[in-house]
Amino acid sequence: MVAADHVIAPGDPIPAVTLVGQAGTIDLAAISGALVVYFYPRADTPGCTREAQDFSALSEAFAAAGVRVIGVSRDAPARHARFAAKHDLTVELASDEDGSACAAFGVWGEKQLYGKTYMGVERATFLFRDGRLVRAWRKVKVPGHAAAVLEAAEAPRDR
């Protein structure tokens, strides 16, 4: 898999990709209303666990605001199921094993850790309304992020 040529930007439509969710397939382009899609590198790692726990803690507030939240990684569905059960997660998780969603959202790319370069998933979040990107957060830092996304999702549309 190669990095995407296009980085999704405000005003762009939801990419037409299908994910494998906990309850079956998810066609992102078919979702109406408000949607948050957040990408994370790998289930059950410290930062990804904290992020999923933070979104789970706010799941009722997102639902009350009419916002569906989906966390996406390249992990297999079985790994997501274990991750959700282990940490009592309520946020919806979806698998992008083939990397098509990562490419469409422009979150697959070169990363560095301890001086080593490798290809991986950039931690990023996208807020859509009525099928169009409203806001994107790139190179996300986990502390306070889920609350900031909720605040943006609850904001009046004219902001």
Coordinates of N, CA and C in Angstrom, one line a residue:
M1 N 0.8 -1.2 0.0 CA 0.0 0.0 0.0 C 0.9 1.2 0.0
V2 N 0.5 2.2 -0.7 CA 1.2 3.5 -0.8 C 0.4 4.6 -0.2
A3 N 1.1 5.7 0.1 CA 0.5 6.8 0.7 C -0.5 7.4 -0.3
A4 N -1.5 8.1 0.2 CA -2.5 8.7 -0.7 C -2.0 9.9 -1.4
D5 N -2.5 10.1 -2.6 CA -2.1 11.2 -3.4 C -2.9 12.5 -2.9
H6 N -4.0 12.3 -2.4 CA -4.9 13.4 -2.0 C -5.1 13.3 -0.5
V7 N -5.0 14.5 0.1 CA -5.4 14.6 1.5 C -6.7 15.2 1.6
I8 N -7.7 14.6 2.2 CA -9.0 15.0 2.3 C -9.0 16.4 3.0
A9 N -9.9 17.3 2.5 CA -9.9 18.7 3.0 C -11.3 19.1 3.3
P10 N -11.5 20.2 4.1 CA -12.9 20.6 4.3 C -13.7 20.9 3.0
G11 N -14.9 20.4 3.0 CA -15.8 20.6 1.9 C -15.8 19.3 1.0
D12 N -14.8 18.4 1.2 CA -14.7 17.2 0.4 C -15.8 16.2 0.9
P13 N -16.3 15.4 0.0 CA -17.3 14.4 0.4 C -16.6 13.3 1.2
I14 N -17.5 12.5 2.0 CA -17.0 11.4 2.7 C -16.5 10.4 1.6
P15 N -15.2 9.9 1.8 CA -14.7 8.9 0.9 C -15.6 7.7 0.8
A16 N -15.8 7.1 -0.4 CA -16.7 6.0 -0.6 C -15.9 4.7 -0.3
V17 N -15.8 4.4 0.9 CA -15.1 3.2 1.3 C -16.0 2.3 2.3
T18 N -15.7 1.0 2.3 CA -16.5 0.1 3.1 C -15.5 -0.5 4.2
L19 N -16.0 -0.4 5.4 CA -15.2 -1.0 6.5 C -16.0 -2.2 7.1
V20 N -15.2 -3.0 7.9 CA -15.9 -4.1 8.6 C -16.0 -3.6 10.1
G21 N -17.3 -3.4 10.5 CA -17.6 -3.0 11.8 C -17.9 -4.2 12.7
Q22 N -18.2 -3.9 14.0 CA -18.5 -4.9 14.9 C -19.9 -5.6 14.6
A23 N -20.7 -4.8 13.9 CA -22.1 -5.4 13.6 C -22.2 -5.6 12.1
G24 N -21.1 -5.7 11.4 CA -21.2 -5.9 9.9 C -20.5 -4.8 9.1
T25 N -20.8 -4.8 7.8 CA -20.1 -3.8 7.0 C -20.7 -2.4 7.2
I26 N -19.8 -1.4 7.0 CA -20.2 0.0 7.1 C -19.7 0.7 5.8
D27 N -20.7 1.3 5.1 CA -20.5 2.0 3.9 C -20.5 3.5 4.4
L28 N -19.3 4.1 4.5 CA -19.2 5.4 5.1 C -20.0 6.5 4.2
A29 N -19.9 6.4 2.9 CA -20.6 7.3 2.1 C -22.2 7.3 2.2
A30 N -22.7 6.1 2.8 CA -24.1 6.0 2.9 C -24.6 6.5 4.3
I31 N -23.7 7.0 5.1 CA -24.1 7.5 6.4 C -24.6 8.9 6.3
S32 N -25.8 9.2 6.8 CA -26.3 10.6 6.7 C -26.1 11.2 8.1
G33 N -26.3 12.5 8.1 CA -26.2 13.3 9.4 C -24.7 13.5 9.7
A34 N -24.5 13.7 11.0 CA -23.1 14.0 11.5 C -22.3 12.7 11.8
L35 N -21.1 12.7 11.5 CA -20.2 11.5 11.6 C -18.8 12.0 12.0
V36 N -18.3 11.3 13.0 CA -16.8 11.4 13.3 C -16.2 10.1 13.0
V37 N -15.1 10.2 12.2 CA -14.3 9.0 11.9 C -12.9 9.4 12.5
Y38 N -12.4 8.5 13.4 CA -11.1 8.7 13.9 C -10.2 7.5 13.6
F39 N -9.0 7.8 13.2 CA -8.0 6.7 12.8 C -7.0 6.6 13.9
Y40 N -6.7 5.4 14.3 CA -5.7 5.2 15.3 C -4.7 4.0 14.8
P41 N -3.5 4.1 15.2 CA -2.5 3.1 14.7 C -2.7 1.6 15.0
R42 N -3.0 1.3 16.3 CA -3.1 -0.1 16.6 C -3.9 -0.3 17.9
A43 N -4.8 -1.2 17.9 CA -5.6 -1.5 19.1 C -4.8 -2.0 20.3
D44 N -5.1 -1.6 21.5 CA -4.6 -2.1 22.7 C -3.1 -1.6 22.9
T45 N -2.8 -0.5 22.3 CA -1.5 0.2 22.7 C -1.9 1.3 23.6
P46 N -1.0 1.9 24.4 CA -1.4 2.9 25.4 C -2.2 4.1 24.8
G47 N -1.7 4.7 23.8 CA -2.3 5.9 23.3 C -3.7 5.6 22.6
C48 N -3.7 4.5 21.9 CA -4.9 4.1 21.2 C -6.0 3.6 22.2
T49 N -5.6 3.0 23.3 CA -6.5 2.6 24.3 C -7.1 3.8 25.0
R50 N -6.3 4.8 25.4 CA -6.7 6.0 26.0 C -7.7 6.8 25.1
E51 N -7.4 6.9 23.8 CA -8.3 7.6 22.9 C -9.6 6.9 22.8
A52 N -9.6 5.5 22.7 CA -10.9 4.8 22.6 C -11.7 4.9 23.9
Q53 N -11.0 4.9 25.0 CA -11.7 5.1 26.3 C -12.3 6.5 26.4
D54 N -11.6 7.5 25.9 CA -12.1 8.9 25.9 C -13.3 9.1 25.0
F55 N -13.3 8.5 23.8 CA -14.5 8.6 23.0 C -15.6 7.8 23.6
S56 N -15.3 6.6 24.2 CA -16.3 5.8 24.8 C -17.0 6.6 26.0
A57 N -16.2 7.3 26.8 CA -16.7 8.0 27.9 C -17.7 9.1 27.4
L58 N -17.5 9.6 26.2 CA -18.3 10.7 25.7 C -19.4 10.2 24.7
S59 N -19.5 8.8 24.6 CA -20.4 8.3 23.6 C -21.9 8.7 23.7
E60 N -22.3 8.8 25.0 CA -23.7 9.3 25.2 C -23.9 10.8 24.7
A61 N -22.9 11.6 25.0 CA -22.9 13.0 24.6 C -22.9 13.1 23.1
F62 N -22.1 12.3 22.4 CA -22.1 12.3 21.0 C -23.4 11.9 20.4
A63 N -24.0 10.9 21.0 CA -25.3 10.4 20.5 C -26.4 11.4 20.8
A64 N -26.3 12.1 21.9 CA -27.3 13.1 22.2 C -27.2 14.3 21.2
A65 N -26.0 14.5 20.7 CA -25.8 15.6 19.7 C -26.1 15.0 18.3
G66 N -26.5 13.8 18.1 CA -26.8 13.2 16.8 C -25.6 12.9 16.0
V67 N -24.5 12.6 16.7 CA -23.2 12.3 16.0 C -22.8 10.8 16.2
R68 N -22.6 10.1 15.1 CA -22.1 8.8 15.1 C -20.6 8.8 15.1
V69 N -19.9 8.0 15.9 CA -18.5 8.0 16.0 C -18.0 6.6 15.7
I70 N -17.0 6.6 14.8 CA -16.4 5.3 14.4 C -14.9 5.4 14.5
G71 N -14.3 4.5 15.2 CA -12.8 4.4 15.3 C -12.3 3.4 14.3
V72 N -11.3 3.8 13.6 CA -10.8 2.9 12.5 C -9.3 2.6 12.6
S73 N -8.9 1.4 12.5 CA -7.5 1.0 12.4 C -7.4 -0.2 11.4
R74 N -6.2 -0.6 11.1 CA -6.0 -1.7 10.2 C -6.0 -3.0 10.9
D75 N -6.4 -3.0 12.2 CA -6.5 -4.3 12.9 C -7.6 -5.1 12.4
A76 N -7.5 -6.4 12.6 CA -8.6 -7.4 12.2 C -9.8 -7.2 13.1
P77 N -11.0 -7.5 12.6 CA -12.2 -7.5 13.4 C -12.1 -8.2 14.8
A78 N -11.4 -9.4 14.8 CA -11.3 -10.2 16.0 C -10.5 -9.4 17.0
R79 N -9.4 -8.7 16.6 CA -8.6 -7.9 17.5 C -9.4 -6.7 18.1
H80 N -10.3 -6.1 17.2 CA -11.2 -5.1 17.7 C -12.1 -5.6 18.8
A81 N -12.6 -6.8 18.6 CA -13.6 -7.4 19.5 C -12.9 -7.6 20.9
R82 N -11.7 -8.1 20.8 CA -10.9 -8.4 22.1 C -10.6 -7.0 22.8
F83 N -10.2 -6.0 22.0 CA -9.9 -4.7 22.5 C -11.1 -4.1 23.2
A84 N -12.2 -4.1 22.5 CA -13.5 -3.5 23.1 C -13.9 -4.3 24.4
A85 N -13.8 -5.6 24.4 CA -14.2 -6.3 25.6 C -13.2 -6.1 26.7
K86 N -11.9 -6.1 26.4 CA -10.9 -5.9 27.5 C -11.1 -4.6 28.2
H87 N -11.4 -3.5 27.4 CA -11.5 -2.2 28.0 C -12.9 -1.6 28.2
D88 N -13.9 -2.5 28.0 CA -15.3 -2.1 28.1 C -15.6 -0.8 27.2
L89 N -15.2 -0.9 26.0 CA -15.3 0.2 25.1 C -16.8 0.3 24.5
T90 N -17.3 1.4 24.4 CA -18.7 1.6 23.8 C -18.6 2.3 22.5
V91 N -17.4 2.8 22.1 CA -17.3 3.4 20.8 C -17.3 2.4 19.7
E92 N -17.8 2.7 18.6 CA -17.9 1.7 17.5 C -16.5 1.7 16.8
L93 N -16.0 0.4 16.6 CA -14.7 0.2 16.0 C -14.9 -0.5 14.7
A94 N -14.0 -0.1 13.7 CA -14.1 -0.7 12.4 C -12.7 -1.0 11.9
S95 N -12.7 -2.1 11.0 CA -11.4 -2.5 10.5 C -11.2 -2.1 9.0
D96 N -10.0 -1.7 8.7 CA -9.6 -1.3 7.4 C -8.4 -2.1 7.0
E97 N -8.6 -3.5 7.0 CA -7.5 -4.4 6.8 C -6.7 -4.1 5.5
D98 N -7.5 -3.8 4.4 CA -6.8 -3.6 3.1 C -6.2 -2.2 3.0
G99 N -6.5 -1.3 3.9 CA -5.9 0.0 3.9 C -6.6 1.0 2.9
S100 N -7.7 0.6 2.4 CA -8.4 1.5 1.4 C -8.9 2.8 2.1
A101 N -9.4 2.7 3.3 CA -9.9 3.9 4.0 C -8.7 4.8 4.4
C102 N -7.6 4.2 4.8 CA -6.4 4.9 5.2 C -5.9 5.7 4.0
A103 N -5.9 5.1 2.8 CA -5.5 5.8 1.6 C -6.4 6.9 1.2
A104 N -7.7 6.6 1.3 CA -8.7 7.6 0.9 C -8.7 8.8 1.8
F105 N -8.4 8.6 3.1 CA -8.4 9.7 4.0 C -7.0 10.4 4.1
G106 N -6.0 9.8 3.5 CA -4.7 10.3 3.5 C -4.0 10.2 4.8
V107 N -4.3 9.1 5.5 CA -3.7 8.9 6.9 C -2.6 7.8 6.9
W108 N -2.3 7.2 5.7 CA -1.2 6.2 5.7 C 0.0 6.9 5.2
G109 N 1.1 6.8 5.9 CA 2.3 7.4 5.5 C 3.5 7.0 6.3
E110 N 4.6 7.7 6.1 CA 5.9 7.5 6.7 C 5.8 8.0 8.2
K111 N 6.3 7.2 9.1 CA 6.3 7.6 10.5 C 7.7 7.3 11.0
Q112 N 8.1 7.9 12.2 CA 9.3 7.6 12.8 C 9.1 7.3 14.3
L113 N 9.8 6.3 14.8 CA 9.8 5.9 16.2 C 11.2 5.4 16.6
Y114 N 11.8 6.0 17.6 CA 13.1 5.6 18.1 C 14.1 5.6 16.9
G115 N 14.0 6.6 16.1 CA 15.0 6.7 15.0 C 14.8 5.8 13.8
K116 N 13.7 5.0 13.8 CA 13.4 4.1 12.7 C 12.2 4.6 11.9
T117 N 12.3 4.5 10.6 CA 11.3 5.0 9.7 C 10.5 3.8 9.2
Y118 N 9.2 3.9 9.3 CA 8.3 2.8 8.8 C 7.0 3.5 8.3
M119 N 6.2 2.7 7.6 CA 4.9 3.1 7.1 C 3.8 2.7 8.2
G120 N 2.9 3.7 8.4 CA 1.9 3.4 9.4 C 0.7 4.4 9.3
V121 N -0.2 4.2 10.2 CA -1.5 5.0 10.3 C -1.2 6.3 11.1
E122 N -1.5 7.4 10.6 CA -1.4 8.7 11.3 C -2.7 8.8 12.2
R123 N -2.5 9.2 13.4 CA -3.6 9.4 14.3 C -4.3 10.7 13.8
A124 N -5.5 10.6 13.3 CA -6.3 11.7 12.8 C -7.8 11.5 13.0
T125 N -8.5 12.6 13.0 CA -9.9 12.6 13.2 C -10.6 13.5 12.2
F126 N -11.8 13.1 11.7 CA -12.6 13.8 10.7 C -14.0 14.0 11.2
L127 N -14.5 15.2 11.1 CA -15.9 15.5 11.4 C -16.7 15.8 10.1
F128 N -17.7 15.1 9.8 CA -18.5 15.3 8.6 C -19.9 15.7 9.0
R129 N -20.5 16.5 8.2 CA -22.0 16.9 8.3 C -22.6 16.8 7.0
D130 N -23.7 16.1 6.9 CA -24.4 16.0 5.6 C -23.5 15.5 4.4
G131 N -22.6 14.6 4.7 CA -21.7 14.0 3.7 C -20.5 14.8 3.3
R132 N -20.2 15.9 4.0 CA -19.1 16.8 3.7 C -18.2 17.0 4.9
L133 N -16.9 17.0 4.6 CA -15.9 17.2 5.7 C -16.0 18.7 6.2
V134 N -16.2 18.8 7.6 CA -16.3 20.1 8.2 C -15.0 20.4 8.8
R135 N -14.4 19.4 9.4 CA -13.1 19.7 10.1 C -12.2 18.5 10.2
A136 N -10.9 18.6 10.1 CA -10.0 17.5 10.3 C -8.9 17.9 11.3
W137 N -8.6 16.9 12.1 CA -7.5 17.0 13.1 C -6.4 16.1 12.7
R138 N -5.2 16.5 12.4 CA -4.1 15.7 12.0 C -3.1 15.6 13.1
K139 N -2.3 14.6 13.1 CA -1.3 14.4 14.1 C -1.8 14.6 15.5
V140 N -2.9 14.0 15.8 CA -3.6 14.1 17.1 C -2.8 13.8 18.3
K141 N -2.9 14.6 19.3 CA -2.4 14.3 20.7 C -3.6 13.9 21.5
V142 N -3.6 12.7 22.1 CA -4.8 12.1 22.7 C -5.4 12.9 23.9
P143 N -4.6 13.4 24.8 CA -5.3 14.1 26.0 C -6.2 15.3 25.6
G144 N -7.5 15.2 25.9 CA -8.4 16.2 25.6 C -9.0 16.2 24.2
H145 N -8.5 15.3 23.4 CA -8.9 15.3 22.0 C -10.4 15.0 21.8
A146 N -10.9 13.9 22.4 CA -12.3 13.5 22.2 C -13.2 14.7 22.7
A147 N -12.9 15.3 23.8 CA -13.7 16.5 24.2 C -13.7 17.6 23.2
A148 N -12.5 17.9 22.6 CA -12.5 18.9 21.6 C -13.3 18.6 20.4
V149 N -13.3 17.3 20.0 CA -14.1 16.9 18.8 C -15.6 17.0 19.2
L150 N -16.0 16.6 20.4 CA -17.4 16.8 20.8 C -17.8 18.2 20.8
E151 N -17.0 19.1 21.3 CA -17.3 20.6 21.2 C -17.5 21.0 19.8
A152 N -16.6 20.6 18.9 CA -16.8 21.0 17.5 C -18.0 20.4 16.9
A153 N -18.4 19.2 17.3 CA -19.6 18.6 16.7 C -20.8 19.2 17.2
E154 N -20.8 19.7 18.5 CA -22.0 20.4 19.1 C -22.1 21.8 18.6
A155 N -21.1 22.4 18.0 CA -21.1 23.8 17.7 C -22.1 24.1 16.6
P156 N -22.7 25.3 16.6 CA -23.7 25.6 15.6 C -23.1 25.5 14.2
R157 N -23.8 25.2 13.2 CA -23.3 25.0 11.9 C -22.7 26.2 11.2
D158 N -23.1 27.4 11.7 CA -22.6 28.6 11.0 C -21.3 29.0 11.6
R159 N -20.7 28.3 12.5 CA -19.4 28.6 13.0 C -18.3 28.3 12.0

